[in-house]
PDB file of C-alpha atoms in Angstrom:
ATOM      1  CA  PRO A   1     -24.317  21.391  -6.946  1.00  0.00           C
ATOM      2  CA  PHE A   2     -21.633  19.288  -5.252  1.00  0.00           C
ATOM      3  CA  ALA A   3     -20.305  17.897  -8.543  1.00  0.00           C
ATOM      4  CA  ALA A   4     -19.942  21.344 -10.116  1.00  0.00           C
ATOM      5  CA  GLU A   5     -18.396  22.768  -6.946  1.00  0.00           C
ATOM      6  CA  TYR A   6     -15.980  19.838  -6.712  1.00  0.00           C
ATOM      7  CA  GLU A   7     -14.960  20.229 -10.352  1.00  0.00           C
ATOM      8  CA  SER A   8     -14.111  23.896  -9.799  1.00  0.00           C
ATOM      9  CA  HIS A   9     -12.294  22.999  -6.578  1.00  0.00           C
ATOM     10  CA  SER A  10     -10.251  20.107  -7.968  1.00  0.00           C
ATOM     11  CA  VAL A  11      -9.017  21.990 -11.019  1.00  0.00           C
ATOM     12  CA  GLU A  12      -7.175  24.624  -8.976  1.00  0.00           C
ATOM     13  CA  ALA A  13      -7.068  23.533  -5.317  1.00  0.00           C
ATOM     14  CA  PRO A  14      -3.449  23.232  -4.154  1.00  0.00           C
ATOM     15  CA  TYR A  15      -3.781  19.714  -2.730  1.00  0.00           C
ATOM     16  CA  ASN A  16      -5.080  18.579  -6.134  1.00  0.00           C
ATOM     17  CA  ALA A  17      -3.332  20.689  -8.748  1.00  0.00           C
ATOM     18  CA  LEU A  18       0.022  21.220  -7.019  1.00  0.00           C
ATOM     19  CA  TYR A  19       0.373  18.058  -4.959  1.00  0.00           C
ATOM     20  CA  ASP A  20      -1.640  14.960  -5.891  1.00  0.00           C
ATOM     21  CA  ARG A  21      -1.971  15.394  -9.646  1.00  0.00           C
ATOM     22  CA  PRO A  22       1.694  15.986 -10.545  1.00  0.00           C
ATOM     23  CA  ALA A  23       2.732  13.020  -8.407  1.00  0.00           C
ATOM     24  CA  VAL A  24       0.098  10.689  -9.897  1.00  0.00           C
ATOM     25  CA  LEU A  25       0.998  11.690 -13.440  1.00  0.00           C
ATOM     26  CA  ASP A  26       4.676  11.081 -12.697  1.00  0.00           C
ATOM     27  CA  LEU A  27       3.822   7.573 -11.473  1.00  0.00           C
ATOM     28  CA  ILE A  28       1.737   6.918 -14.586  1.00  0.00           C
ATOM     29  CA  GLY A  29       4.575   7.962 -16.864  1.00  0.00           C
ATOM     30  CA  ASP A  30       4.293   7.250 -20.593  1.00  0.00           C
ATOM     31  CA  ALA A  31       0.717   6.241 -21.347  1.00  0.00           C
ATOM     32  CA  ALA A  32       0.875   6.442 -25.139  1.00  0.00           C
ATOM     33  CA  GLY A  33      -0.974   3.504 -26.655  1.00  0.00           C
ATOM     34  CA  ALA A  34      -2.040   2.135 -23.261  1.00  0.00           C
ATOM     35  CA  ARG A  35      -5.590   1.092 -22.475  1.00  0.00           C
ATOM     36  CA  VAL A  36      -6.386   2.864 -19.211  1.00  0.00           C
ATOM     37  CA  LEU A  37      -9.261   2.572 -16.737  1.00  0.00           C
ATOM     38  CA  ASP A  38      -9.837   5.767 -14.740  1.00  0.00           C
ATOM     39  CA  ALA A  39     -11.640   4.259 -11.758  1.00  0.00           C
ATOM     40  CA  GLY A  40     -13.485   7.044  -9.960  1.00  0.00           C
ATOM     41  CA  CYS A  41     -12.883   9.571 -12.730  1.00  0.00           C
ATOM     42  CA  GLY A  42     -14.846  12.447 -11.162  1.00  0.00           C
ATOM     43  CA  PRO A  43     -15.092  15.392 -13.564  1.00  0.00           C
ATOM     44  CA  GLY A  44     -12.578  13.823 -15.961  1.00  0.00           C
ATOM     45  CA  ILE A  45      -9.403  15.780 -15.238  1.00  0.00           C
ATOM     46  CA  TYR A  46      -7.170  12.697 -15.322  1.00  0.00           C
ATOM     47  CA  ALA A  47      -9.100  11.165 -18.213  1.00  0.00           C
ATOM     48  CA  ALA A  48      -8.501  14.277 -20.320  1.00  0.00           C
ATOM     49  CA  GLU A  49      -4.791  14.305 -19.480  1.00  0.00           C
ATOM     50  CA  LEU A  50      -4.462  10.603 -20.310  1.00  0.00           C
ATOM     51  CA  LEU A  51      -6.128  11.198 -23.673  1.00  0.00           C
ATOM     52  CA  ASN A  52      -3.657  14.016 -24.317  1.00  0.00           C
ATOM     53  CA  ARG A  53      -0.861  11.542 -23.581  1.00  0.00           C
ATOM     54  CA  GLY A  54      -2.122   9.168 -26.229  1.00  0.00           C
ATOM     55  CA  ALA A  55      -3.960   6.632 -24.065  1.00  0.00           C
ATOM     56  CA  GLU A  56      -7.215   4.876 -24.866  1.00  0.00           C
ATOM     57  CA  VAL A  57      -9.381   5.765 -21.875  1.00  0.00           C
ATOM     58  CA  THR A  58     -12.380   4.147 -20.268  1.00  0.00           C
ATOM     59  CA  GLY A  59     -13.630   5.534 -16.989  1.00  0.00           C
ATOM     60  CA  CYS A  60     -16.385   5.352 -14.426  1.00  0.00           C
ATOM     61  CA  ASP A  61     -17.805   7.187 -11.446  1.00  0.00           C
ATOM     62  CA  ALA A  62     -20.787   6.574  -9.182  1.00  0.00           C
ATOM     63  CA  SER A  63     -22.128  10.080  -9.872  1.00  0.00           C
ATOM     64  CA  GLU A  64     -24.114  10.650 -13.054  1.00  0.00           C
ATOM     65  CA  THR A  65     -23.395  14.374 -12.806  1.00  0.00           C
ATOM     66  CA  MET A  66     -19.647  13.751 -12.570  1.00  0.00           C
ATOM     67  CA  ILE A  67     -19.806  11.545 -15.647  1.00  0.00           C
ATOM     68  CA  GLY A  68     -21.621  14.323 -17.495  1.00  0.00           C
ATOM     69  CA  LEU A  69     -18.856  16.758 -16.590  1.00  0.00           C
ATOM     70  CA  ALA A  70     -16.197  14.220 -17.592  1.00  0.00           C
ATOM     71  CA  ARG A  71     -17.846  13.674 -20.979  1.00  0.00           C
ATOM     72  CA  GLU A  72     -17.830  17.409 -21.598  1.00  0.00           C
ATOM     73  CA  ARG A  73     -14.165  17.660 -20.601  1.00  0.00           C
ATOM     74  CA  THR A  74     -13.080  14.744 -22.793  1.00  0.00           C
ATOM     75  CA  GLY A  75     -15.209  15.676 -25.799  1.00  0.00           C
ATOM     76  CA  GLY A  76     -16.642  12.197 -26.201  1.00  0.00           C
ATOM     77  CA  LYS A  77     -13.214  10.663 -26.767  1.00  0.00           C
ATOM     78  CA  ALA A  78     -13.354   8.445 -23.664  1.00  0.00           C
ATOM     79  CA  ASP A  79     -15.713   5.564 -22.865  1.00  0.00           C
ATOM     80  CA  LEU A  80     -17.265   6.871 -19.638  1.00  0.00           C
ATOM     81  CA  ARG A  81     -20.117   5.384 -17.628  1.00  0.00           C
ATOM     82  CA  VAL A  82     -21.908   5.605 -14.291  1.00  0.00           C
ATOM     83  CA  HIS A  83     -20.651   2.729 -12.148  1.00  0.00           C
ATOM     84  CA  ASP A  84     -20.081   1.907  -8.491  1.00  0.00           C
ATOM     85  CA  LEU A  85     -16.446   0.893  -7.937  1.00  0.00           C
ATOM     86  CA  GLU A  86     -17.516  -1.800  -5.486  1.00  0.00           C
ATOM     87  CA  GLU A  87     -19.392  -3.605  -8.275  1.00  0.00           C
ATOM     88  CA  PRO A  88     -17.744  -5.735 -11.026  1.00  0.00           C
ATOM     89  CA  PHE A  89     -16.481  -4.022 -14.172  1.00  0.00           C
ATOM     90  CA  THR A  90     -18.825  -6.133 -16.285  1.00  0.00           C
ATOM     91  CA  TRP A  91     -18.019  -4.306 -19.538  1.00  0.00           C
ATOM     92  CA  LEU A  92     -14.298  -5.132 -19.306  1.00  0.00           C
ATOM     93  CA  GLU A  93     -12.772  -8.469 -20.193  1.00  0.00           C
ATOM     94  CA  GLY A  94     -10.117 -10.046 -18.034  1.00  0.00           C
ATOM     95  CA  GLY A  95      -6.582  -8.987 -18.930  1.00  0.00           C
ATOM     96  CA  SER A  96      -7.804  -6.192 -21.209  1.00  0.00           C
ATOM     97  CA  ILE A  97      -6.408  -3.148 -19.359  1.00  0.00           C
ATOM     98  CA  ASP A  98      -2.804  -1.927 -19.150  1.00  0.00           C
ATOM     99  CA  LEU A  99      -3.258   0.606 -16.339  1.00  0.00           C
ATOM    100  CA  VAL A 100      -5.861   1.453 -13.703  1.00  0.00           C
ATOM    101  CA  VAL A 101      -5.799   4.913 -12.099  1.00  0.00           C
ATOM    102  CA  ASN A 102      -7.543   5.447  -8.763  1.00  0.00           C
ATOM    103  CA  ALA A 103      -6.772   8.997  -7.645  1.00  0.00           C
ATOM    104  CA  LEU A 104      -8.008  10.087  -4.195  1.00  0.00           C
ATOM    105  CA  VAL A 105     -10.866   7.594  -4.172  1.00  0.00           C
ATOM    106  CA  TYR A 106      -9.542   4.527  -2.335  1.00  0.00           C
ATOM    107  CA  HIS A 107     -10.280   5.912   1.145  1.00  0.00           C
ATOM    108  CA  TYR A 108     -13.979   6.337   0.248  1.00  0.00           C
ATOM    109  CA  LEU A 109     -14.529   2.676  -0.654  1.00  0.00           C
ATOM    110  CA  ASN A 110     -16.276   0.441   1.851  1.00  0.00           C
ATOM    111  CA  ASP A 111     -15.466  -2.797   0.013  1.00  0.00           C
ATOM    112  CA  ARG A 112     -11.887  -2.178  -1.051  1.00  0.00           C
ATOM    113  CA  PRO A 113     -11.017  -5.897  -1.463  1.00  0.00           C
ATOM    114  CA  SER A 114     -13.742  -6.332  -4.112  1.00  0.00           C
ATOM    115  CA  PHE A 115     -12.469  -3.289  -5.991  1.00  0.00           C
ATOM    116  CA  LEU A 116      -8.884  -4.565  -5.883  1.00  0.00           C
ATOM    117  CA  ARG A 117      -9.885  -8.042  -7.073  1.00  0.00           C
ATOM    118  CA  GLU A 118     -11.683  -6.528 -10.045  1.00  0.00           C
ATOM    119  CA  CYS A 119      -8.660  -4.364 -10.872  1.00  0.00           C
ATOM    120  CA  HIS A 120      -6.524  -7.509 -10.749  1.00  0.00           C
ATOM    121  CA  ARG A 121      -8.939  -9.333 -13.062  1.00  0.00           C
ATOM    122  CA  VAL A 122      -9.124  -6.655 -15.756  1.00  0.00           C
ATOM    123  CA  LEU A 123      -5.392  -5.875 -15.757  1.00  0.00           C
ATOM    124  CA  ARG A 124      -3.065  -7.813 -18.029  1.00  0.00           C
ATOM    125  CA  PRO A 125      -0.227  -9.683 -16.287  1.00  0.00           C
ATOM    126  CA  GLY A 126       2.342  -7.048 -15.371  1.00  0.00           C
ATOM    127  CA  GLY A 127      -0.222  -4.274 -15.679  1.00  0.00           C
ATOM    128  CA  ALA A 128      -0.218  -1.501 -13.082  1.00  0.00           C
ATOM    129  CA  LEU A 129      -2.641   0.075 -10.634  1.00  0.00           C
ATOM    130  CA  VAL A 130      -1.777   3.627  -9.525  1.00  0.00           C
ATOM    131  CA  ILE A 131      -3.469   4.698  -6.292  1.00  0.00           C
ATOM    132  CA  SER A 132      -3.298   7.970  -4.375  1.00  0.00           C
ATOM    133  CA  THR A 133      -4.955   8.176  -0.980  1.00  0.00           C
ATOM    134  CA  HIS A 134      -4.736   9.748   2.477  1.00  0.00           C
ATOM    135  CA  HIS A 135      -1.427   9.185   4.224  1.00  0.00           C
ATOM    136  CA  PRO A 136      -2.153   7.191   7.413  1.00  0.00           C
ATOM    137  CA  SER A 137      -0.008   9.509   9.526  1.00  0.00           C
ATOM    138  CA  TRP A 138      -1.920  12.545   8.223  1.00  0.00           C
ATOM    139  CA  ASP A 139      -5.212  11.028   9.330  1.00  0.00           C
ATOM    140  CA  TRP A 140      -3.701  10.051  12.686  1.00  0.00           C
ATOM    141  CA  HIS A 141      -2.333  13.560  13.365  1.00  0.00           C
ATOM    142  CA  ARG A 142      -5.587  15.233  12.325  1.00  0.00           C
ATOM    143  CA  LEU A 143      -8.030  12.863  13.986  1.00  0.00           C
ATOM    144  CA  GLY A 144      -6.125  11.615  17.020  1.00  0.00           C
ATOM    145  CA  GLY A 145      -6.943   8.319  18.656  1.00  0.00           C
ATOM    146  CA  SER A 146      -5.101   5.154  17.686  1.00  0.00           C
ATOM    147  CA  TYR A 147      -2.903   5.076  14.602  1.00  0.00           C
ATOM    148  CA  PHE A 148      -4.056   1.466  14.161  1.00  0.00           C
ATOM    149  CA  ALA A 149      -7.783   2.271  14.024  1.00  0.00           C
ATOM    150  CA  VAL A 150      -9.653   0.989  10.959  1.00  0.00           C
ATOM    151  CA  GLU A 151     -12.891   2.936  10.774  1.00  0.00           C
ATOM    152  CA  PRO A 152     -14.959   5.339   8.671  1.00  0.00           C
ATOM    153  CA  VAL A 153     -14.745   8.970   9.771  1.00  0.00           C
ATOM    154  CA  THR A 154     -17.223  11.682   8.783  1.00  0.00           C
ATOM    155  CA  GLU A 155     -15.882  15.234   8.549  1.00  0.00           C
ATOM    156  CA  THR A 156     -17.231  18.545   7.305  1.00  0.00           C
ATOM    157  CA  TRP A 157     -14.827  20.237   4.908  1.00  0.00           C
ATOM    158  CA  SER A 158     -14.316  23.981   4.741  1.00  0.00           C
ATOM    159  CA  LYS A 159     -16.828  24.309   1.899  1.00  0.00           C
ATOM    160  CA  GLY A 160     -19.513  22.680   4.045  1.00  0.00           C
ATOM    161  CA  TRP A 161     -19.233  19.288   2.329  1.00  0.00           C
ATOM    162  CA  GLU A 162     -19.865  16.340   4.646  1.00  0.00           C
ATOM    163  CA  ILE A 163     -17.426  13.611   3.634  1.00  0.00           C
ATOM    164  CA  THR A 164     -17.009  10.087   5.017  1.00  0.00           C
ATOM    165  CA  ALA A 165     -13.657   8.369   4.459  1.00  0.00           C
ATOM    166  CA  TRP A 166     -11.809   5.417   5.954  1.00  0.00           C
ATOM    167  CA  ARG A 167      -8.745   5.747   8.137  1.00  0.00           C
ATOM    168  CA  MET A 168      -6.376   2.795   8.395  1.00  0.00           C
ATOM    169  CA  PRO A 169      -2.723   2.073   9.156  1.00  0.00           C
ATOM    170  CA  LEU A 170      -0.201   1.429   6.403  1.00  0.00           C
ATOM    171  CA  SER A 171      -0.040  -2.265   7.285  1.00  0.00           C
ATOM    172  CA  VAL A 172      -3.768  -2.723   6.600  1.00  0.00           C
ATOM    173  CA  MET A 173      -3.605  -0.797   3.338  1.00  0.00           C
ATOM    174  CA  THR A 174      -0.633  -2.717   1.971  1.00  0.00           C
ATOM    175  CA  GLY A 175      -2.092  -5.999   3.241  1.00  0.00           C
ATOM    176  CA  GLU A 176      -5.175  -5.369   1.125  1.00  0.00           C
ATOM    177  CA  PHE A 177      -2.954  -4.874  -1.921  1.00  0.00           C
ATOM    178  CA  ALA A 178      -1.047  -8.101  -1.289  1.00  0.00           C
ATOM    179  CA  ASP A 179      -4.187 -10.150  -0.640  1.00  0.00           C
ATOM    180  CA  ALA A 180      -5.570  -9.046  -4.022  1.00  0.00           C
ATOM    181  CA  GLY A 181      -2.429 -10.200  -5.839  1.00  0.00           C
ATOM    182  CA  PHE A 182      -0.469  -6.962  -6.231  1.00  0.00           C
ATOM    183  CA  LEU A 183       3.178  -6.165  -5.601  1.00  0.00           C
ATOM    184  CA  ILE A 184       4.264  -2.652  -4.655  1.00  0.00           C
ATOM    185  CA  GLU A 185       6.587  -1.386  -7.388  1.00  0.00           C
ATOM    186  CA  ARG A 186       6.862   2.131  -5.991  1.00  0.00           C
ATOM    187  CA  LEU A 187       5.637   3.939  -2.888  1.00  0.00           C
ATOM    188  CA  VAL A 188       5.707   7.734  -3.103  1.00  0.00           C
ATOM    189  CA  GLU A 189       5.278  10.328  -0.368  1.00  0.00           C
ATOM    190  CA  PRO A 190       5.030  13.382  -2.612  1.00  0.00           C
ATOM    191  CA  GLN A 191       6.352  16.871  -2.073  1.00  0.00           C
ATOM    192  CA  PRO A 192       4.236  19.858  -3.112  1.00  0.00           C
ATOM    193  CA  ARG A 193       5.182  21.760  -6.243  1.00  0.00           C
ATOM    194  CA  PRO A 194       7.450  24.744  -5.476  1.00  0.00           C
ATOM    195  CA  GLU A 195       4.886  27.240  -6.786  1.00  0.00           C
ATOM    196  CA  MET A 196       2.589  26.300  -3.892  1.00  0.00           C
ATOM    197  CA  ALA A 197       4.948  28.264  -1.628  1.00  0.00           C
ATOM    198  CA  GLU A 198       3.888  31.390  -3.487  1.00  0.00           C
ATOM    199  CA  THR A 199       0.177  30.688  -3.957  1.00  0.00           C
ATOM    200  CA  HIS A 200      -0.635  28.799  -0.723  1.00  0.00           C
ATOM    201  CA  PRO A 201       2.290  29.247   1.690  1.00  0.00           C
ATOM    202  CA  GLU A 202       0.548  27.690   4.711  1.00  0.00           C
ATOM    203  CA  SER A 203      -0.333  24.515   2.811  1.00  0.00           C
ATOM    204  CA  HIS A 204       3.170  24.345   1.383  1.00  0.00           C
ATOM    205  CA  ALA A 205       4.766  24.702   4.820  1.00  0.00           C
ATOM    206  CA  ARG A 206       2.526  21.943   6.161  1.00  0.00           C
ATOM    207  CA  LEU A 207       3.176  19.506   3.308  1.00  0.00           C
ATOM    208  CA  ILE A 208       6.954  19.825   3.258  1.00  0.00           C
ATOM    209  CA  THR A 209       7.064  18.598   6.859  1.00  0.00           C
ATOM    210  CA  ASN A 210       3.961  16.361   7.133  1.00  0.00           C
ATOM    211  CA  PRO A 211       2.842  14.043   4.326  1.00  0.00           C
ATOM    212  CA  GLY A 212      -0.790  14.492   3.336  1.00  0.00           C
ATOM    213  CA  PHE A 213      -1.158  11.812   0.678  1.00  0.00           C
ATOM    214  CA  ILE A 214       0.604   8.575  -0.193  1.00  0.00           C
ATOM    215  CA  LEU A 215       0.840   7.020  -3.650  1.00  0.00           C
ATOM    216  CA  PHE A 216       1.451   3.485  -4.846  1.00  0.00           C
ATOM    217  CA  ARG A 217       2.255   1.941  -8.183  1.00  0.00           C
ATOM    218  CA  LEU A 218       1.105  -1.658  -7.835  1.00  0.00           C
ATOM    219  CA  VAL A 219       1.919  -4.398 -10.335  1.00  0.00           C
ATOM    220  CA  ARG A 220      -0.405  -7.301 -11.032  1.00  0.00           C
ATOM    221  CA  ARG A 221       1.232 -10.621 -10.203  1.00  0.00           C
TER     222      ARG A 221
END
């Protein structure tokens, strides 16, 4: 039930469709001919868009149900498999990937350094990792306490979903990137799409004054 509900939510929800997704796709840019790993592909929304842009797509998600939904969405054109992102990408050779996409998944990982090391291994030199995640200031304003706290936080979302995600300051996040051998090419604090002001005015008003997500385009050294 969660996978189907999340698919329906992520297709149209303003934070996904009118905020995160346009910004991530802008950071990806031209993907024609690129070999892309969609790491944490969920129901396959990004995988389908990458295929439409001419990429060769492989993807994974820890949920078998999500992978089923992603296979339906991509029509069998992507190599998709059930896989935990904290485990090695054993089916991928070193230096075989041009781009890794990790959209709104990073904050759920308990062993982020292992994931980053594997991304570094499978990427070709100069290849890119695009990450979108919670903005540290957003978590701090919502949750209170110390901005510098590094801890998992369990919350119940409006739909009744119980979600556990990590909060951490920007210095910890970027330190993890550097330790894994990545350089930050671009850091983006996105603005919502203008149409959100019409469809979800409260969310739009919040996001034009307080960043919700933060995005990085990281380059493999």
